């Protein structure tokens, strides 16, 4: 059980992430119909997701370091406000370029907000409670994906653009609620400049990540995200074409999977980590998740698709919190910087995974899932040797 002093700020953080991801969740089931307004398909869907990832990639290192310089709270508020701007532009868009602008601003939003949130969680938790805190963090993101599709389908009855106006309104409320958050980074602990040991240029910031003691975990996050995005980018389009399901049915599938993710990250993740350790849990997930992806290619009926999706969501829910916990445990007192790198490497996968998935989908609807399974399996070698800290001690148990 987390102490009372941790629960309230963690609740506000979870609310922010929930609302930020709610807008994305709303997009998924209505994406096929929404893209028809612009006479677009899988390739455009891939580019939209990639634009989001590109912005995250560019701004995550800055977001992490700004949170070390100015504190977590200001960056969280800035990120939330930009998510509001993104949702409004997306709702008002009448051309594809505007959709790309909206998604890019949305990527900036999460690029600033997620590293600050991760650093905030690290500030208020101990080594023993960090996995649980990261689990709650992931559960909030999943909760947005739970209610987003359902709300998106329901609100879209009033107009296909209405879900984004609603998400913008909720985002504004969350921005104001962030004012209640206490700042966790004392002024004397803040960095005096944005320079890191390797300089202040973006490329040097990325190159400096090769030297951190958790680089192997960053690389694992990159390859893992690359594979996962192949599934997420075209899921609604895949289900519509392969099964002929409408937005309501797609919402049910996504909602069920996200509920499973929440249950796992809130109640089961900490239990599994304590008994298996992060490394073994990651290995198991990198084996089962690709199997679930391949099962989705077998067209049977709705019940079978629900089973395969549930299996995928279950083991996918173990991956990101476990890797984020390993990174945080090896970051020392540079939690903001490490959180920025965490988001940067995730964003790299979010850039290139969707581009490839969208292109493969337009060629053959099954190829993105085959590609995703191969990429996840390709991550396994990165877990063979437990990474050692600079002191030569194991960072986690095998």
mmCIF file of C-alpha atoms in Angstrom:
data_model
loop_
_atom_site.group_PDB
_atom_site.id
_atom_site.type_symbol
_atom_site.label_atom_id
_atom_site.label_comp_id
_atom_site.label_asym_id
_atom_site.label_seq_id
_atom_site.Cartn_x
_atom_site.Cartn_y
_atom_site.Cartn_z
ATOM 1 C CA UNK A 1 0.000 0.000 0.000
ATOM 2 C CA UNK A 2 1.354 3.421 -0.940
ATOM 3 C CA UNK A 3 1.500 6.022 1.893
ATOM 4 C CA UNK A 4 -1.198 8.710 2.060
ATOM 5 C CA UNK A 5 1.290 11.452 1.160
ATOM 6 C CA UNK A 6 1.835 9.728 -2.189
ATOM 7 C CA UNK A 7 -1.752 8.854 -3.062
ATOM 8 C CA UNK A 8 -3.131 12.356 -3.710
ATOM 9 C CA UNK A 9 -0.397 13.628 -6.061
ATOM 10 C CA UNK A 10 -0.388 10.244 -7.787
ATOM 11 C CA UNK A 11 -4.147 10.554 -8.289
ATOM 12 C CA UNK A 12 -3.722 13.983 -9.947
ATOM 13 C CA UNK A 13 -0.974 12.600 -12.187
ATOM 14 C CA UNK A 14 -3.162 9.647 -13.147
ATOM 15 C CA UNK A 15 -6.058 12.004 -13.909
ATOM 16 C CA UNK A 16 -3.848 14.085 -16.206
ATOM 17 C CA UNK A 17 -2.586 11.058 -18.105
ATOM 18 C CA UNK A 18 -6.068 9.606 -18.279
ATOM 19 C CA UNK A 19 -7.413 12.756 -19.918
ATOM 20 C CA UNK A 20 -4.420 13.134 -22.251
ATOM 21 C CA UNK A 21 -4.862 9.545 -23.447
ATOM 22 C CA UNK A 22 -8.653 9.870 -23.557
ATOM 23 C CA UNK A 23 -8.378 11.973 -26.696
ATOM 24 C CA UNK A 24 -6.205 9.335 -28.352
ATOM 25 C CA UNK A 25 -8.567 6.589 -27.241
ATOM 26 C CA UNK A 26 -11.493 8.427 -28.806
ATOM 27 C CA UNK A 27 -9.644 8.495 -32.115
ATOM 28 C CA UNK A 28 -9.183 4.732 -32.494
ATOM 29 C CA UNK A 29 -12.697 3.367 -33.210
ATOM 30 C CA UNK A 30 -13.778 6.315 -35.342
ATOM 31 C CA UNK A 31 -10.482 6.601 -37.247
ATOM 32 C CA UNK A 32 -11.652 4.606 -40.300
ATOM 33 C CA UNK A 33 -14.720 6.848 -40.709
ATOM 34 C CA UNK A 34 -12.793 10.011 -39.856
ATOM 35 C CA UNK A 35 -10.097 9.317 -42.451
ATOM 36 C CA UNK A 36 -12.780 8.738 -45.077
ATOM 37 C CA UNK A 37 -13.570 12.453 -44.760
ATOM 38 C CA UNK A 38 -10.086 13.046 -46.137
ATOM 39 C CA UNK A 39 -10.120 10.115 -48.597
ATOM 40 C CA UNK A 40 -7.240 8.495 -46.686
ATOM 41 C CA UNK A 41 -6.289 4.983 -45.494
ATOM 42 C CA UNK A 42 -3.579 3.023 -43.691
ATOM 43 C CA UNK A 43 -0.606 5.027 -44.961
ATOM 44 C CA UNK A 44 -2.063 8.316 -43.707
ATOM 45 C CA UNK A 45 -2.941 6.674 -40.386
ATOM 46 C CA UNK A 46 0.708 5.668 -40.076
ATOM 47 C CA UNK A 47 1.929 9.178 -40.877
ATOM 48 C CA UNK A 48 -0.437 10.714 -38.314
ATOM 49 C CA UNK A 49 0.881 8.468 -35.557
ATOM 50 C CA UNK A 50 4.458 9.045 -36.764
ATOM 51 C CA UNK A 51 3.994 12.841 -36.594
ATOM 52 C CA UNK A 52 2.941 12.414 -32.976
ATOM 53 C CA UNK A 53 5.975 10.231 -32.261
ATOM 54 C CA UNK A 54 8.358 12.600 -34.035
ATOM 55 C CA UNK A 55 7.279 15.480 -31.822
ATOM 56 C CA UNK A 56 7.701 13.326 -28.719
ATOM 57 C CA UNK A 57 11.162 12.303 -29.885
ATOM 58 C CA UNK A 58 12.253 15.887 -30.455
ATOM 59 C CA UNK A 59 10.859 17.346 -27.240
ATOM 60 C CA UNK A 60 11.241 14.542 -24.676
ATOM 61 C CA UNK A 61 14.933 15.225 -23.878
ATOM 62 C CA UNK A 62 14.088 18.906 -23.460
ATOM 63 C CA UNK A 63 11.022 18.069 -21.353
ATOM 64 C CA UNK A 64 13.040 15.852 -19.023
ATOM 65 C CA UNK A 65 15.799 18.419 -18.550
ATOM 66 C CA UNK A 66 13.355 21.316 -18.158
ATOM 67 C CA UNK A 67 11.687 19.388 -15.335
ATOM 68 C CA UNK A 68 15.103 19.057 -13.649
ATOM 69 C CA UNK A 69 15.626 22.808 -14.129
ATOM 70 C CA UNK A 70 12.217 24.331 -13.317
ATOM 71 C CA UNK A 71 10.460 21.566 -11.410
ATOM 72 C CA UNK A 72 7.943 18.901 -12.396
ATOM 73 C CA UNK A 73 4.694 20.838 -11.897
ATOM 74 C CA UNK A 74 5.270 23.582 -14.478
ATOM 75 C CA UNK A 75 6.143 21.095 -17.217
ATOM 76 C CA UNK A 76 3.129 18.915 -16.431
ATOM 77 C CA UNK A 77 0.836 21.953 -16.721
ATOM 78 C CA UNK A 78 2.454 23.068 -19.992
ATOM 79 C CA UNK A 79 2.029 19.593 -21.450
ATOM 80 C CA UNK A 80 -1.629 19.404 -20.428
ATOM 81 C CA UNK A 81 -2.402 22.801 -21.973
ATOM 82 C CA UNK A 82 -0.805 21.801 -25.265
ATOM 83 C CA UNK A 83 -2.947 18.650 -25.314
ATOM 84 C CA UNK A 84 -5.996 20.939 -25.182
ATOM 85 C CA UNK A 85 -4.669 22.938 -28.144
ATOM 86 C CA UNK A 86 -4.024 19.698 -30.061
ATOM 87 C CA UNK A 87 -7.560 18.380 -29.520
ATOM 88 C CA UNK A 88 -9.140 21.674 -30.606
ATOM 89 C CA UNK A 89 -7.111 21.842 -33.829
ATOM 90 C CA UNK A 90 -7.890 18.193 -34.607
ATOM 91 C CA UNK A 91 -11.597 18.857 -34.119
ATOM 92 C CA UNK A 92 -11.538 21.910 -36.401
ATOM 93 C CA UNK A 93 -9.309 20.429 -39.116
ATOM 94 C CA UNK A 94 -10.599 20.503 -42.672
ATOM 95 C CA UNK A 95 -7.419 19.258 -44.373
ATOM 96 C CA UNK A 96 -4.750 16.632 -43.798
ATOM 97 C CA UNK A 97 -1.987 19.211 -43.088
ATOM 98 C CA UNK A 98 -4.000 20.523 -40.137
ATOM 99 C CA UNK A 99 -4.410 16.977 -38.811
ATOM 100 C CA UNK A 100 -0.634 16.587 -38.929
ATOM 101 C CA UNK A 101 -0.171 19.910 -37.097
ATOM 102 C CA UNK A 102 -2.625 18.792 -34.408
ATOM 103 C CA UNK A 103 -0.863 15.462 -33.939
ATOM 104 C CA UNK A 104 2.552 17.154 -33.818
ATOM 105 C CA UNK A 105 1.380 19.515 -31.065
ATOM 106 C CA UNK A 106 -0.093 16.512 -29.243
ATOM 107 C CA UNK A 107 3.313 14.854 -29.432
ATOM 108 C CA UNK A 108 4.967 17.961 -27.973
ATOM 109 C CA UNK A 109 2.415 17.797 -25.169
ATOM 110 C CA UNK A 110 3.322 14.263 -24.139
ATOM 111 C CA UNK A 111 7.010 14.948 -24.810
ATOM 112 C CA UNK A 112 6.917 17.604 -22.085
ATOM 113 C CA UNK A 113 4.438 15.913 -19.772
ATOM 114 C CA UNK A 114 5.397 12.222 -19.618
ATOM 115 C CA UNK A 115 9.072 12.696 -18.604
ATOM 116 C CA UNK A 116 7.905 15.103 -15.902
ATOM 117 C CA UNK A 117 5.269 12.618 -14.728
ATOM 118 C CA UNK A 118 7.786 9.765 -14.660
ATOM 119 C CA UNK A 119 10.237 11.911 -12.706
ATOM 120 C CA UNK A 120 7.454 12.957 -10.326
ATOM 121 C CA UNK A 121 6.571 9.316 -9.644
ATOM 122 C CA UNK A 122 10.259 8.576 -9.002
ATOM 123 C CA UNK A 123 10.424 11.551 -6.597
ATOM 124 C CA UNK A 124 7.512 10.392 -4.429
ATOM 125 C CA UNK A 125 8.219 6.641 -4.384
ATOM 126 C CA UNK A 126 10.971 4.473 -2.961
ATOM 127 C CA UNK A 127 12.825 1.639 -4.706
ATOM 128 C CA UNK A 128 10.384 -0.778 -3.064
ATOM 129 C CA UNK A 129 7.220 1.067 -4.166
ATOM 130 C CA UNK A 130 8.412 2.326 -7.559
ATOM 131 C CA UNK A 131 7.092 -0.634 -9.564
ATOM 132 C CA UNK A 132 3.660 -0.096 -8.031
ATOM 133 C CA UNK A 133 3.833 3.628 -8.794
ATOM 134 C CA UNK A 134 4.832 2.938 -12.407
ATOM 135 C CA UNK A 135 2.006 0.408 -12.576
ATOM 136 C CA UNK A 136 -0.520 3.055 -11.540
ATOM 137 C CA UNK A 137 1.060 5.378 -14.108
ATOM 138 C CA UNK A 138 0.518 2.797 -16.856
ATOM 139 C CA UNK A 139 -2.987 2.014 -15.582
ATOM 140 C CA UNK A 140 -4.011 5.671 -15.957
ATOM 141 C CA UNK A 141 -2.900 5.589 -19.585
ATOM 142 C CA UNK A 142 -4.861 2.381 -20.130
ATOM 143 C CA UNK A 143 -7.928 3.855 -18.444
ATOM 144 C CA UNK A 144 -7.939 6.635 -21.021
ATOM 145 C CA UNK A 145 -7.851 3.931 -23.678
ATOM 146 C CA UNK A 146 -10.706 2.113 -21.895
ATOM 147 C CA UNK A 147 -13.175 4.971 -21.796
ATOM 148 C CA UNK A 148 -11.866 6.802 -24.861
ATOM 149 C CA UNK A 149 -13.183 4.364 -27.480
ATOM 150 C CA UNK A 150 -16.548 3.964 -25.770
ATOM 151 C CA UNK A 151 -17.007 7.700 -25.216
ATOM 152 C CA UNK A 152 -15.718 8.432 -28.696
ATOM 153 C CA UNK A 153 -18.284 6.144 -30.277
ATOM 154 C CA UNK A 154 -21.091 7.538 -28.096
ATOM 155 C CA UNK A 155 -20.255 11.219 -28.512
ATOM 156 C CA UNK A 156 -19.618 10.758 -32.239
ATOM 157 C CA UNK A 157 -23.383 10.221 -32.605
ATOM 158 C CA UNK A 158 -23.641 13.994 -32.142
ATOM 159 C CA UNK A 159 -20.990 14.558 -34.795
ATOM 160 C CA UNK A 160 -17.713 12.880 -35.650
ATOM 161 C CA UNK A 161 -15.723 15.898 -34.455
ATOM 162 C CA UNK A 162 -17.472 16.254 -31.086
ATOM 163 C CA UNK A 163 -15.271 13.740 -29.182
ATOM 164 C CA UNK A 164 -12.258 16.015 -29.647
ATOM 165 C CA UNK A 165 -14.058 19.098 -28.353
ATOM 166 C CA UNK A 166 -15.043 17.091 -25.269
ATOM 167 C CA UNK A 167 -11.459 15.890 -24.782
ATOM 168 C CA UNK A 168 -10.256 19.501 -25.006
ATOM 169 C CA UNK A 169 -12.727 20.581 -22.311
ATOM 170 C CA UNK A 170 -11.638 17.792 -19.992
ATOM 171 C CA UNK A 171 -7.990 18.657 -20.655
ATOM 172 C CA UNK A 172 -8.602 22.235 -19.576
ATOM 173 C CA UNK A 173 -10.136 20.985 -16.317
ATOM 174 C CA UNK A 174 -7.112 18.712 -15.725
ATOM 175 C CA UNK A 175 -4.738 21.621 -16.374
ATOM 176 C CA UNK A 176 -6.441 23.597 -13.617
ATOM 177 C CA UNK A 177 -6.408 20.615 -11.251
ATOM 178 C CA UNK A 178 -2.642 20.383 -11.697
ATOM 179 C CA UNK A 179 -2.422 23.607 -9.665
ATOM 180 C CA UNK A 180 -3.211 21.436 -6.616
ATOM 181 C CA UNK A 181 -0.070 19.334 -7.099
ATOM 182 C CA UNK A 182 2.772 19.953 -4.647
ATOM 183 C CA UNK A 183 6.180 20.454 -6.268
ATOM 184 C CA UNK A 184 8.506 17.530 -5.481
ATOM 185 C CA UNK A 185 11.821 18.939 -6.671
ATOM 186 C CA UNK A 186 13.236 21.388 -4.132
ATOM 187 C CA UNK A 187 14.921 24.530 -5.596
ATOM 188 C CA UNK A 188 18.316 23.517 -4.207
ATOM 189 C CA UNK A 189 18.149 20.202 -6.074
ATOM 190 C CA UNK A 190 17.376 21.728 -9.461
ATOM 191 C CA UNK A 191 20.016 21.936 -12.158
ATOM 192 C CA UNK A 192 21.256 25.450 -12.883
ATOM 193 C CA UNK A 193 21.320 25.023 -16.653
ATOM 194 C CA UNK A 194 20.010 22.764 -19.389
ATOM 195 C CA UNK A 195 23.471 21.571 -20.305
ATOM 196 C CA UNK A 196 24.280 17.920 -19.773
ATOM 197 C CA UNK A 197 27.828 16.582 -19.436
ATOM 198 C CA UNK A 198 28.073 16.107 -23.183
ATOM 199 C CA UNK A 199 26.859 19.537 -24.276
ATOM 200 C CA UNK A 200 23.595 21.253 -25.059
ATOM 201 C CA UNK A 201 23.011 20.149 -28.637
ATOM 202 C CA UNK A 202 20.171 17.749 -29.298
ATOM 203 C CA UNK A 203 22.316 15.202 -31.091
ATOM 204 C CA UNK A 204 24.813 15.250 -28.213
ATOM 205 C CA UNK A 205 22.004 14.652 -25.744
ATOM 206 C CA UNK A 206 21.005 11.564 -27.665
ATOM 207 C CA UNK A 207 24.621 10.424 -28.080
ATOM 208 C CA UNK A 208 25.192 10.887 -24.348
ATOM 209 C CA UNK A 209 22.462 8.311 -23.717
ATOM 210 C CA UNK A 210 24.865 5.640 -25.057
ATOM 211 C CA UNK A 211 26.974 6.150 -21.934
ATOM 212 C CA UNK A 212 24.273 5.898 -19.269
ATOM 213 C CA UNK A 213 24.174 2.696 -17.173
ATOM 214 C CA UNK A 214 20.649 1.934 -18.383
ATOM 215 C CA UNK A 215 21.293 2.272 -22.134
ATOM 216 C CA UNK A 216 20.450 -1.394 -22.733
ATOM 217 C CA UNK A 217 16.995 -0.836 -21.289
ATOM 218 C CA UNK A 218 16.493 2.230 -23.502
ATOM 219 C CA UNK A 219 17.375 0.104 -26.523
ATOM 220 C CA UNK A 220 14.940 -2.565 -25.354
ATOM 221 C CA UNK A 221 12.238 0.094 -25.049
ATOM 222 C CA UNK A 222 12.951 1.291 -28.595
ATOM 223 C CA UNK A 223 12.711 -2.131 -30.268
ATOM 224 C CA UNK A 224 9.729 -3.118 -28.134
ATOM 225 C CA UNK A 225 7.798 0.066 -28.972
ATOM 226 C CA UNK A 226 8.684 -0.358 -32.646
ATOM 227 C CA UNK A 227 6.902 -3.728 -32.644
ATOM 228 C CA UNK A 228 3.952 -2.677 -30.496
ATOM 229 C CA UNK A 229 3.124 0.307 -32.691
ATOM 230 C CA UNK A 230 2.653 -2.027 -35.637
ATOM 231 C CA UNK A 231 -0.324 -3.435 -33.756
ATOM 232 C CA UNK A 232 -1.777 -0.195 -32.413
ATOM 233 C CA UNK A 233 -1.528 1.945 -35.552
ATOM 234 C CA UNK A 234 -3.770 -0.114 -37.814
ATOM 235 C CA UNK A 235 -5.884 -2.082 -35.328
ATOM 236 C CA UNK A 236 -9.209 -0.364 -36.104
ATOM 237 C CA UNK A 237 -8.554 -0.523 -39.854
ATOM 238 C CA UNK A 238 -7.478 -4.189 -39.562
ATOM 239 C CA UNK A 239 -10.586 -5.260 -37.643
ATOM 240 C CA UNK A 240 -12.906 -3.343 -39.955
ATOM 241 C CA UNK A 241 -11.442 -4.903 -43.106
ATOM 242 C CA UNK A 242 -10.834 -8.446 -41.864
ATOM 243 C CA UNK A 243 -14.017 -8.893 -39.823
ATOM 244 C CA UNK A 244 -16.287 -6.120 -41.062
ATOM 245 C CA UNK A 245 -16.889 -4.897 -37.496
ATOM 246 C CA UNK A 246 -18.227 -1.393 -36.899
ATOM 247 C CA UNK A 247 -16.918 1.287 -34.527
ATOM 248 C CA UNK A 248 -19.067 0.015 -31.628
ATOM 249 C CA UNK A 249 -17.623 -3.516 -31.819
ATOM 250 C CA UNK A 250 -14.090 -2.176 -32.191
ATOM 251 C CA UNK A 251 -14.706 -0.104 -29.058
ATOM 252 C CA UNK A 252 -15.747 -3.228 -27.139
ATOM 253 C CA UNK A 253 -12.560 -5.078 -28.113
ATOM 254 C CA UNK A 254 -10.301 -2.170 -27.161
ATOM 255 C CA UNK A 255 -12.218 -1.502 -23.945
ATOM 256 C CA UNK A 256 -11.956 -5.120 -22.818
ATOM 257 C CA UNK A 257 -8.222 -5.161 -23.509
ATOM 258 C CA UNK A 258 -7.625 -1.905 -21.688
ATOM 259 C CA UNK A 259 -9.609 -3.107 -18.655
ATOM 260 C CA UNK A 260 -7.345 -6.150 -18.530
ATOM 261 C CA UNK A 261 -4.348 -3.819 -18.700
ATOM 262 C CA UNK A 262 -5.629 -1.761 -15.769
ATOM 263 C CA UNK A 263 -6.271 -4.829 -13.610
ATOM 264 C CA UNK A 264 -2.767 -6.112 -14.312
ATOM 265 C CA UNK A 265 -0.960 -2.825 -13.732
ATOM 266 C CA UNK A 266 -2.848 -1.875 -10.567
ATOM 267 C CA UNK A 267 -3.212 -5.243 -8.835
ATOM 268 C CA UNK A 268 -0.909 -7.808 -10.459
ATOM 269 C CA UNK A 269 2.231 -6.076 -11.749
ATOM 270 C CA UNK A 270 3.816 -5.557 -8.330
ATOM 271 C CA UNK A 271 3.047 -9.182 -7.356
ATOM 272 C CA UNK A 272 4.687 -10.585 -10.505
ATOM 273 C CA UNK A 273 7.725 -8.288 -10.230
ATOM 274 C CA UNK A 274 8.365 -9.363 -6.640
ATOM 275 C CA UNK A 275 8.209 -13.056 -7.566
ATOM 276 C CA UNK A 276 9.866 -13.068 -10.994
ATOM 277 C CA UNK A 277 11.904 -9.881 -11.184
ATOM 278 C CA UNK A 278 11.582 -7.369 -14.016
ATOM 279 C CA UNK A 279 13.888 -9.213 -16.424
ATOM 280 C CA UNK A 280 12.090 -12.570 -16.350
ATOM 281 C CA UNK A 281 8.708 -10.876 -16.571
ATOM 282 C CA UNK A 282 9.841 -8.910 -19.631
ATOM 283 C CA UNK A 283 11.168 -12.079 -21.279
ATOM 284 C CA UNK A 284 7.898 -13.932 -20.737
ATOM 285 C CA UNK A 285 5.895 -11.003 -22.131
ATOM 286 C CA UNK A 286 8.129 -10.743 -25.220
ATOM 287 C CA UNK A 287 7.300 -14.389 -25.997
ATOM 288 C CA UNK A 288 3.539 -14.408 -25.315
ATOM 289 C CA UNK A 289 2.697 -11.043 -26.941
ATOM 290 C CA UNK A 290 3.982 -12.091 -30.421
ATOM 291 C CA UNK A 291 2.021 -15.347 -30.147
ATOM 292 C CA UNK A 292 -1.127 -13.307 -29.470
ATOM 293 C CA UNK A 293 -0.418 -11.113 -32.512
ATOM 294 C CA UNK A 294 -0.156 -14.147 -34.756
ATOM 295 C CA UNK A 295 -3.394 -15.598 -33.350
ATOM 296 C CA UNK A 296 -5.201 -12.442 -34.489
ATOM 297 C CA UNK A 297 -4.417 -13.352 -38.083
ATOM 298 C CA UNK A 298 -6.607 -16.460 -37.785
ATOM 299 C CA UNK A 299 -10.152 -15.398 -38.606
ATOM 300 C CA UNK A 300 -12.600 -17.417 -36.501
ATOM 301 C CA UNK A 301 -15.202 -15.251 -34.761
ATOM 302 C CA UNK A 302 -15.561 -12.344 -32.352
ATOM 303 C CA UNK A 303 -14.965 -14.525 -29.272
ATOM 304 C CA UNK A 304 -11.631 -15.784 -30.650
ATOM 305 C CA UNK A 305 -10.527 -12.249 -31.554
ATOM 306 C CA UNK A 306 -11.449 -11.096 -28.048
ATOM 307 C CA UNK A 307 -9.342 -13.923 -26.582
ATOM 308 C CA UNK A 308 -6.298 -13.114 -28.746
ATOM 309 C CA UNK A 309 -6.634 -9.383 -28.031
ATOM 310 C CA UNK A 310 -7.005 -9.991 -24.304
ATOM 311 C CA UNK A 311 -3.884 -12.166 -24.300
ATOM 312 C CA UNK A 312 -1.932 -9.465 -26.105
ATOM 313 C CA UNK A 313 -3.151 -6.655 -23.856
ATOM 314 C CA UNK A 314 -2.373 -8.705 -20.733
ATOM 315 C CA UNK A 315 1.295 -9.294 -21.500
ATOM 316 C CA UNK A 316 1.762 -5.926 -23.184
ATOM 317 C CA UNK A 317 0.689 -4.393 -19.845
ATOM 318 C CA UNK A 318 3.710 -5.912 -18.112
ATOM 319 C CA UNK A 319 6.264 -4.546 -20.563
ATOM 320 C CA UNK A 320 6.460 -0.760 -20.356
ATOM 321 C CA UNK A 321 6.128 -0.371 -16.539
ATOM 322 C CA UNK A 322 8.772 -3.066 -15.996
ATOM 323 C CA UNK A 323 11.274 -1.449 -18.377
ATOM 324 C CA UNK A 324 10.520 2.044 -16.984
ATOM 325 C CA UNK A 325 11.154 0.731 -13.462
ATOM 326 C CA UNK A 326 14.563 -0.654 -14.494
ATOM 327 C CA UNK A 327 15.505 2.683 -16.065
ATOM 328 C CA UNK A 328 14.397 4.639 -12.994
ATOM 329 C CA UNK A 329 16.290 2.363 -10.595
ATOM 330 C CA UNK A 330 19.513 2.993 -12.516
ATOM 331 C CA UNK A 331 19.022 6.755 -12.971
ATOM 332 C CA UNK A 332 20.195 7.929 -9.551
ATOM 333 C CA UNK A 333 19.423 11.611 -8.958
ATOM 334 C CA UNK A 334 18.859 12.410 -12.646
ATOM 335 C CA UNK A 335 15.287 11.172 -12.831
ATOM 336 C CA UNK A 336 14.081 13.961 -15.138
ATOM 337 C CA UNK A 337 16.897 13.338 -17.620
ATOM 338 C CA UNK A 338 16.323 9.578 -17.534
ATOM 339 C CA UNK A 339 12.577 10.039 -17.964
ATOM 340 C CA UNK A 340 13.229 12.256 -20.975
ATOM 341 C CA UNK A 341 15.411 9.567 -22.545
ATOM 342 C CA UNK A 342 12.711 6.987 -21.728
ATOM 343 C CA UNK A 343 10.165 8.978 -23.714
ATOM 344 C CA UNK A 344 12.675 9.775 -26.483
ATOM 345 C CA UNK A 345 13.436 6.129 -27.199
ATOM 346 C CA UNK A 346 9.747 5.240 -27.020
ATOM 347 C CA UNK A 347 9.057 8.024 -29.481
ATOM 348 C CA UNK A 348 11.630 6.702 -31.949
ATOM 349 C CA UNK A 349 9.616 3.493 -32.091
ATOM 350 C CA UNK A 350 6.452 5.560 -32.392
ATOM 351 C CA UNK A 351 7.871 7.356 -35.430
ATOM 352 C CA UNK A 352 9.077 4.468 -37.555
ATOM 353 C CA UNK A 353 6.727 1.690 -36.391
ATOM 354 C CA UNK A 354 3.557 3.435 -37.670
ATOM 355 C CA UNK A 355 5.160 4.457 -40.971
ATOM 356 C CA UNK A 356 6.077 0.862 -41.729
ATOM 357 C CA UNK A 357 2.788 -0.518 -40.359
ATOM 358 C CA UNK A 358 0.665 1.835 -42.452
ATOM 359 C CA UNK A 359 2.591 1.042 -45.615
ATOM 360 C CA UNK A 360 2.473 -2.714 -44.950
ATOM 361 C CA UNK A 361 -1.257 -2.550 -44.235
ATOM 362 C CA UNK A 362 -2.010 -0.991 -47.619
ATOM 363 C CA UNK A 363 -0.035 -3.840 -49.188
ATOM 364 C CA UNK A 364 -1.497 -6.678 -47.104
ATOM 365 C CA UNK A 365 -3.587 -6.261 -43.952
ATOM 366 C CA UNK A 366 -1.793 -9.145 -42.165
ATOM 367 C CA UNK A 367 1.759 -7.854 -42.659
ATOM 368 C CA UNK A 368 1.790 -5.279 -39.816
ATOM 369 C CA UNK A 369 1.043 -8.035 -37.303
ATOM 370 C CA UNK A 370 3.707 -10.362 -38.672
ATOM 371 C CA UNK A 371 6.176 -7.475 -38.569
ATOM 372 C CA UNK A 372 5.166 -6.563 -35.002
ATOM 373 C CA UNK A 373 5.612 -10.154 -33.801
ATOM 374 C CA UNK A 374 9.077 -10.356 -35.378
ATOM 375 C CA UNK A 375 10.166 -7.078 -33.751
ATOM 376 C CA UNK A 376 8.987 -8.146 -30.297
ATOM 377 C CA UNK A 377 10.847 -11.443 -30.584
ATOM 378 C CA UNK A 378 13.896 -9.507 -31.769
ATOM 379 C CA UNK A 379 13.892 -7.712 -28.393
ATOM 380 C CA UNK A 380 14.578 -10.936 -26.494
ATOM 381 C CA UNK A 381 18.401 -10.929 -26.934
ATOM 382 C CA UNK A 382 18.507 -7.598 -25.093
ATOM 383 C CA UNK A 383 17.332 -9.384 -21.934
ATOM 384 C CA UNK A 384 19.922 -12.189 -22.006
ATOM 385 C CA UNK A 385 22.471 -10.491 -19.745
ATOM 386 C CA UNK A 386 21.388 -8.432 -16.785
ATOM 387 C CA UNK A 387 22.846 -4.967 -17.105
ATOM 388 C CA UNK A 388 25.354 -3.969 -14.445
ATOM 389 C CA UNK A 389 25.665 -0.629 -12.763
ATOM 390 C CA UNK A 390 28.906 1.303 -12.681
ATOM 391 C CA UNK A 391 29.666 -0.254 -9.304
ATOM 392 C CA UNK A 392 29.453 -3.688 -10.899
ATOM 393 C CA UNK A 393 26.315 -4.711 -9.055
ATOM 394 C CA UNK A 394 23.254 -6.205 -10.652
ATOM 395 C CA UNK A 395 20.551 -3.651 -11.243
ATOM 396 C CA UNK A 396 17.796 -6.206 -10.802
ATOM 397 C CA UNK A 397 17.370 -9.861 -10.171
ATOM 398 C CA UNK A 398 17.176 -12.392 -12.949
#
